[in-house]
Amino acid sequence: MPGRVLVITSGKGGVGKTTTTANLGTGLAIAGQKVCLVDADIGLRNLDVVMGLENRIVYDLVEVVEGNCKLRNALIKHKRNDNLFLLPAAQTREKDAVSPEQMKGLCEQLAAEFDFVLVDSPAGIEHGFRNAIAGADEAIIVTTPEVSAVRDADRIIGMLEAHELFSPKLIINRLRPEMVKRGDMMDVQDVIEILAIDLLGVVPDDQAVIVATNRGEPVVFDEKSLSAAAYRNIVGRILGEDIPQMDFEPESMLEKLRRLVPLRFSRRKAN
Amino acid sequence: MLEFLARLFGREESSGKQAKERLRLVLVHDRASVSPHLLEMLRVDLLEVISKYMEVDEPGLEVNLEHEKDTVALVANIPIRRLKRQGSKVAH
Ligand SMILES: Nc1ncnc2c1ncn2[C@@H]1O[C@H](COP(=O)(O)OP(=O)(O)OP(=O)(O)O)[C@@H](O)[C@H]1O
Ligand SMILES: [Mg+2]
């Protein structure tokens, strides 16, 4: 059975597509899946540096598509995980160096070898976006809880439908619980209500993401950070596990309960 | 603090709620500016359904979206040539 091809897209730039692709791909590989990350942002490649693989690039996606090298030779294996591969974008080429048909063929080839193919889409709704979605059978939409990002996400949902990619899943990125609490940021419910699509998960705004990116190691490797936990939950949901949404409220009842319940259990055991 | 008091007394909505409300409105318009292609498809489908019950003046059938301040309505003008007799609808 061929693997699943997921495109990670957003419309608006800079909301976290590349970060999401890197972390979900890494998380899936840690979970034992064979994963290939595809950087479809031709001319503005970034997934390589976020993954810390920028020094290993020999060939790129455009060279594969043009037949100048074998697909196998362009794939870069991750240094910490043998299940994880990257197909880098070309840096010095135009976006139209590749056609949607070629991308479709490429994704099919990859899906024959991998359990998951994750395509990092460029911002915008033009040629690069159409390339990125061409070979995908599922779509993940990333947005931040801000007016312009959500508006663009809505536009993208419409465009995905027009390309017969139905029921995309939503990731709300960079949520700031303390701002939500004082009413200065839309909450998760607001965004879902507006976009009317299924929520895949929420990732908090987390300094650990930037630290991890500085090091070239996706934050999901960092066991302690909140964003890593969020990414691992999303990975579980992609794999079909039923994982409840995280609650980021600073001192909510649920958090308190969670902290108290195991305490009680241990006391009971001690008695 | 002033802002907080203003909110407390209901003078000003929180910026989060404002964001949601503004989005709701802007999306009503974004979504309504659907392509003419979609409207044409809707027109053809409507024609097919309505023709089962009555004879429609095909070229006269108009489908449009009309924008009000914060709502959008689908307005169809469907001139009818002849009503079919009761029971004459073909089952399929
Ligand atoms: N959850 C988060 N917490 C903190 N910072 C984040 C988070 N997610 C992303 N960022 C930061 O936001 C910036 C943009 O992220 P990223 O490059 O993933 O966005 P993008 O959607 O791929 O951008 P582009 O549209 O340019 O491709 C980066 O500096 C990244 O480190
Ligand atoms: Mg990017």
mmCIF file of N, CA and C in Angstrom, chain A residues 168-242:
data_model
loop_
_atom_site.group_PDB
_atom_site.id
_atom_site.type_symbol
_atom_site.label_atom_id
_atom_site.label_comp_id
_atom_site.label_asym_id
_atom_site.label_seq_id
_atom_site.Cartn_x
_atom_site.Cartn_y
_atom_site.Cartn_z
ATOM 1 N N PRO A 168 -9.530 19.373 4.875
ATOM 2 C CA PRO A 168 -8.202 19.611 5.444
ATOM 3 C C PRO A 168 -8.303 19.708 6.966
ATOM 4 N N LYS A 169 -7.157 19.473 7.620
ATOM 5 C CA LYS A 169 -7.130 19.552 9.085
ATOM 6 C C LYS A 169 -6.348 20.796 9.515
ATOM 7 N N LEU A 170 -6.758 21.357 10.647
ATOM 8 C CA LEU A 170 -6.193 22.646 11.075
ATOM 9 C C LEU A 170 -5.203 22.508 12.226
ATOM 10 N N ILE A 171 -4.080 23.218 12.089
ATOM 11 C CA ILE A 171 -3.177 23.385 13.228
ATOM 12 C C ILE A 171 -3.117 24.871 13.552
ATOM 13 N N ILE A 172 -3.447 25.209 14.789
ATOM 14 C CA ILE A 172 -3.334 26.591 15.234
ATOM 15 C C ILE A 172 -1.981 26.735 15.912
ATOM 16 N N ASN A 173 -1.136 27.582 15.354
ATOM 17 C CA ASN A 173 0.239 27.711 15.822
ATOM 18 C C ASN A 173 0.437 29.039 16.558
ATOM 19 N N ARG A 174 1.376 29.041 17.468
ATOM 20 C CA ARG A 174 1.788 30.239 18.210
ATOM 21 C C ARG A 174 0.693 30.818 19.089
ATOM 22 N N LEU A 175 -0.141 29.950 19.626
ATOM 23 C CA LEU A 175 -1.155 30.415 20.564
ATOM 24 C C LEU A 175 -0.478 30.922 21.829
ATOM 25 N N ARG A 176 -0.972 32.042 22.346
ATOM 26 C CA ARG A 176 -0.426 32.578 23.595
ATOM 27 C C ARG A 176 -1.504 32.595 24.657
ATOM 28 N N PRO A 177 -1.504 31.574 25.517
ATOM 29 C CA PRO A 177 -2.581 31.390 26.504
ATOM 30 C C PRO A 177 -2.836 32.626 27.349
ATOM 31 N N GLU A 178 -1.767 33.342 27.731
ATOM 32 C CA GLU A 178 -1.994 34.494 28.613
ATOM 33 C C GLU A 178 -2.721 35.614 27.863
ATOM 34 N N MET A 179 -2.484 35.717 26.552
ATOM 35 C CA MET A 179 -3.209 36.716 25.770
ATOM 36 C C MET A 179 -4.659 36.307 25.560
ATOM 37 N N VAL A 180 -4.873 35.012 25.351
ATOM 38 C CA VAL A 180 -6.239 34.516 25.201
ATOM 39 C C VAL A 180 -7.011 34.800 26.480
ATOM 40 N N LYS A 181 -6.345 34.551 27.599
ATOM 41 C CA LYS A 181 -6.992 34.707 28.891
ATOM 42 C C LYS A 181 -7.449 36.141 29.130
ATOM 43 N N ARG A 182 -6.618 37.117 28.724
ATOM 44 C CA ARG A 182 -7.074 38.493 28.950
ATOM 45 C C ARG A 182 -7.880 39.023 27.775
ATOM 46 N N GLY A 183 -8.225 38.157 26.851
ATOM 47 C CA GLY A 183 -9.135 38.553 25.771
ATOM 48 C C GLY A 183 -8.462 39.218 24.599
ATOM 49 N N ASP A 184 -7.131 39.191 24.565
ATOM 50 C CA ASP A 184 -6.438 39.879 23.489
ATOM 51 C C ASP A 184 -5.956 38.956 22.370
ATOM 52 N N MET A 185 -6.472 37.748 22.364
ATOM 53 C CA MET A 185 -6.184 36.848 21.238
ATOM 54 C C MET A 185 -7.394 35.951 21.058
ATOM 55 N N MET A 186 -7.720 35.656 19.803
ATOM 56 C CA MET A 186 -8.819 34.729 19.555
ATOM 57 C C MET A 186 -8.466 33.389 20.183
ATOM 58 N N ASP A 187 -9.450 32.716 20.740
ATOM 59 C CA ASP A 187 -9.149 31.402 21.304
ATOM 60 C C ASP A 187 -9.388 30.317 20.252
ATOM 61 N N VAL A 188 -9.039 29.091 20.631
ATOM 62 C CA VAL A 188 -9.116 27.967 19.694
ATOM 63 C C VAL A 188 -10.529 27.833 19.128
ATOM 64 N N GLN A 189 -11.517 27.956 20.024
ATOM 65 C CA GLN A 189 -12.907 27.800 19.608
ATOM 66 C C GLN A 189 -13.298 28.845 18.577
ATOM 67 N N ASP A 190 -12.859 30.088 18.789
ATOM 68 C CA ASP A 190 -13.164 31.168 17.840
ATOM 69 C C ASP A 190 -12.684 30.800 16.440
ATOM 70 N N VAL A 191 -11.440 30.335 16.368
ATOM 71 C CA VAL A 191 -10.840 30.059 15.055
ATOM 72 C C VAL A 191 -11.535 28.877 14.371
ATOM 73 N N ILE A 192 -11.839 27.843 15.149
ATOM 74 C CA ILE A 192 -12.517 26.683 14.550
ATOM 75 C C ILE A 192 -13.900 27.061 14.056
ATOM 76 N N GLU A 193 -14.570 27.874 14.867
ATOM 77 C CA GLU A 193 -15.915 28.304 14.500
ATOM 78 C C GLU A 193 -15.889 29.052 13.167
ATOM 79 N N ILE A 194 -14.908 29.937 13.029
ATOM 80 C CA ILE A 194 -14.803 30.741 11.812
ATOM 81 C C ILE A 194 -14.472 29.867 10.594
ATOM 82 N N LEU A 195 -13.512 28.990 10.741
ATOM 83 C CA LEU A 195 -13.048 28.225 9.576
ATOM 84 C C LEU A 195 -13.874 26.965 9.329
ATOM 85 N N ALA A 196 -14.550 26.490 10.380
ATOM 86 C CA ALA A 196 -15.404 25.310 10.251
ATOM 87 C C ALA A 196 -14.682 24.107 9.643
ATOM 88 N N ILE A 197 -13.473 23.829 10.126
ATOM 89 C CA ILE A 197 -12.801 22.576 9.749
ATOM 90 C C ILE A 197 -12.304 21.879 11.020
ATOM 91 N N ASP A 198 -11.913 20.620 10.872
ATOM 92 C CA ASP A 198 -11.488 19.835 12.033
ATOM 93 C C ASP A 198 -10.150 20.308 12.568
ATOM 94 N N LEU A 199 -10.041 20.337 13.886
ATOM 95 C CA LEU A 199 -8.793 20.736 14.531
ATOM 96 C C LEU A 199 -7.889 19.527 14.702
ATOM 97 N N LEU A 200 -6.674 19.652 14.192
ATOM 98 C CA LEU A 200 -5.697 18.578 14.387
ATOM 99 C C LEU A 200 -4.894 18.824 15.657
ATOM 100 N N GLY A 201 -4.659 20.099 15.972
ATOM 101 C CA GLY A 201 -3.945 20.397 17.203
ATOM 102 C C GLY A 201 -3.584 21.860 17.341
ATOM 103 N N VAL A 202 -3.119 22.198 18.542
ATOM 104 C CA VAL A 202 -2.726 23.564 18.859
ATOM 105 C C VAL A 202 -1.283 23.532 19.359
ATOM 106 N N VAL A 203 -0.460 24.430 18.819
ATOM 107 C CA VAL A 203 0.930 24.515 19.256
ATOM 108 C C VAL A 203 1.135 25.887 19.888
ATOM 109 N N PRO A 204 1.599 25.926 21.132
ATOM 110 C CA PRO A 204 1.764 27.228 21.783
ATOM 111 C C PRO A 204 2.954 27.983 21.203
ATOM 112 N N ASP A 205 2.939 29.284 21.376
ATOM 113 C CA ASP A 205 4.107 30.084 21.055
ATOM 114 C C ASP A 205 5.166 29.723 22.092
ATOM 115 N N ASP A 206 6.329 29.296 21.637
ATOM 116 C CA ASP A 206 7.290 28.706 22.561
ATOM 117 C C ASP A 206 8.713 29.083 22.148
ATOM 118 N N GLN A 207 9.443 29.684 23.077
ATOM 119 C CA GLN A 207 10.823 30.073 22.782
ATOM 120 C C GLN A 207 11.682 28.875 22.411
ATOM 121 N N ALA A 208 11.310 27.708 22.929
ATOM 122 C CA ALA A 208 12.084 26.494 22.640
ATOM 123 C C ALA A 208 12.128 26.208 21.137
ATOM 124 N N VAL A 209 11.079 26.664 20.413
ATOM 125 C CA VAL A 209 11.053 26.459 18.953
ATOM 126 C C VAL A 209 12.210 27.222 18.313
ATOM 127 N N ILE A 210 12.417 28.438 18.763
ATOM 128 C CA ILE A 210 13.482 29.270 18.182
ATOM 129 C C ILE A 210 14.861 28.728 18.566
ATOM 130 N N VAL A 211 14.993 28.316 19.816
ATOM 131 C CA VAL A 211 16.257 27.726 20.264
ATOM 132 C C VAL A 211 16.567 26.478 19.432
ATOM 133 N N ALA A 212 15.558 25.648 19.248
ATOM 134 C CA ALA A 212 15.743 24.417 18.480
ATOM 135 C C ALA A 212 16.136 24.737 17.039
ATOM 136 N N THR A 213 15.477 25.733 16.469
ATOM 137 C CA THR A 213 15.781 26.120 15.092
ATOM 138 C C THR A 213 17.200 26.669 14.986
ATOM 139 N N ASN A 214 17.629 27.411 15.991
ATOM 140 C CA ASN A 214 19.021 27.893 16.017
ATOM 141 C C ASN A 214 20.000 26.733 15.919
ATOM 142 N N ARG A 215 19.671 25.649 16.600
ATOM 143 C CA ARG A 215 20.571 24.492 16.649
ATOM 144 C C ARG A 215 20.413 23.564 15.461
ATOM 145 N N GLY A 216 19.306 23.726 14.731
ATOM 146 C CA GLY A 216 19.048 22.817 13.619
ATOM 147 C C GLY A 216 18.554 21.456 14.075
ATOM 148 N N GLU A 217 17.834 21.468 15.203
ATOM 149 C CA GLU A 217 17.239 20.229 15.708
ATOM 150 C C GLU A 217 15.786 20.506 16.035
ATOM 151 N N PRO A 218 14.858 19.905 15.297
ATOM 152 C CA PRO A 218 13.443 20.168 15.561
ATOM 153 C C PRO A 218 13.105 20.035 17.039
ATOM 154 N N VAL A 219 12.243 20.919 17.521
ATOM 155 C CA VAL A 219 11.953 21.002 18.952
ATOM 156 C C VAL A 219 11.340 19.716 19.504
ATOM 157 N N VAL A 220 10.759 18.910 18.624
ATOM 158 C CA VAL A 220 10.091 17.687 19.082
ATOM 159 C C VAL A 220 11.077 16.717 19.746
ATOM 160 N N PHE A 221 12.371 16.882 19.469
ATOM 161 C CA PHE A 221 13.395 16.081 20.160
ATOM 162 C C PHE A 221 13.530 16.485 21.628
ATOM 163 N N ASP A 222 13.115 17.721 21.934
ATOM 164 C CA ASP A 222 13.284 18.276 23.274
ATOM 165 C C ASP A 222 12.128 17.818 24.176
ATOM 166 N N GLU A 223 12.411 16.854 25.017
ATOM 167 C CA GLU A 223 11.362 16.209 25.806
ATOM 168 C C GLU A 223 10.608 17.165 26.723
ATOM 169 N N LYS A 224 11.281 18.230 27.146
ATOM 170 C CA LYS A 224 10.703 19.049 28.207
ATOM 171 C C LYS A 224 9.759 20.151 27.724
ATOM 172 N N SER A 225 9.887 20.563 26.478
ATOM 173 C CA SER A 225 9.133 21.755 26.082
ATOM 174 C C SER A 225 7.672 21.441 25.770
ATOM 175 N N LEU A 226 6.851 22.460 25.982
ATOM 176 C CA LEU A 226 5.411 22.332 25.779
ATOM 177 C C LEU A 226 5.091 22.125 24.303
ATOM 178 N N SER A 227 5.825 22.844 23.434
ATOM 179 C CA SER A 227 5.549 22.712 22.002
ATOM 180 C C SER A 227 5.869 21.296 21.515
ATOM 181 N N ALA A 228 6.921 20.700 22.085
ATOM 182 C CA ALA A 228 7.268 19.326 21.692
ATOM 183 C C ALA A 228 6.127 18.376 22.049
ATOM 184 N N ALA A 229 5.556 18.566 23.248
ATOM 185 C CA ALA A 229 4.422 17.732 23.658
ATOM 186 C C ALA A 229 3.264 17.916 22.688
ATOM 187 N N ALA A 230 3.049 19.182 22.281
ATOM 188 C CA ALA A 230 1.960 19.469 21.343
ATOM 189 C C ALA A 230 2.192 18.744 20.015
ATOM 190 N N TYR A 231 3.428 18.791 19.523
ATOM 191 C CA TYR A 231 3.733 18.113 18.254
ATOM 192 C C TYR A 231 3.574 16.604 18.377
ATOM 193 N N ARG A 232 4.011 16.043 19.511
ATOM 194 C CA ARG A 232 3.872 14.594 19.679
ATOM 195 C C ARG A 232 2.400 14.183 19.705
ATOM 196 N N ASN A 233 1.560 15.017 20.329
ATOM 197 C CA ASN A 233 0.124 14.731 20.318
ATOM 198 C C ASN A 233 -0.434 14.730 18.900
ATOM 199 N N ILE A 234 -0.002 15.712 18.117
ATOM 200 C CA ILE A 234 -0.499 15.806 16.737
ATOM 201 C C ILE A 234 -0.063 14.577 15.941
ATOM 202 N N VAL A 235 1.179 14.164 16.153
ATOM 203 C CA VAL A 235 1.684 12.966 15.475
ATOM 204 C C VAL A 235 0.793 11.761 15.816
ATOM 205 N N GLY A 236 0.467 11.625 17.101
ATOM 206 C CA GLY A 236 -0.416 10.538 17.524
ATOM 207 C C GLY A 236 -1.753 10.593 16.807
ATOM 208 N N ARG A 237 -2.317 11.796 16.681
ATOM 209 C CA ARG A 237 -3.619 11.935 16.013
ATOM 210 C C ARG A 237 -3.508 11.578 14.534
ATOM 211 N N ILE A 238 -2.401 11.963 13.906
ATOM 212 C CA ILE A 238 -2.214 11.615 12.490
ATOM 213 C C ILE A 238 -2.189 10.092 12.338
ATOM 214 N N LEU A 239 -1.639 9.424 13.344
ATOM 215 C CA LEU A 239 -1.553 7.960 13.301
ATOM 216 C C LEU A 239 -2.846 7.296 13.774
ATOM 217 N N GLY A 240 -3.862 8.110 14.012
ATOM 218 C CA GLY A 240 -5.175 7.558 14.331
ATOM 219 C C GLY A 240 -5.462 7.359 15.806
ATOM 220 N N GLU A 241 -4.549 7.814 16.654
ATOM 221 C CA GLU A 241 -4.809 7.695 18.091
ATOM 222 C C GLU A 241 -5.783 8.770 18.532
ATOM 223 N N ASP A 242 -6.551 8.452 19.557
ATOM 224 C CA ASP A 242 -7.539 9.396 20.063
ATOM 225 C C ASP A 242 -6.936 10.142 21.254
#
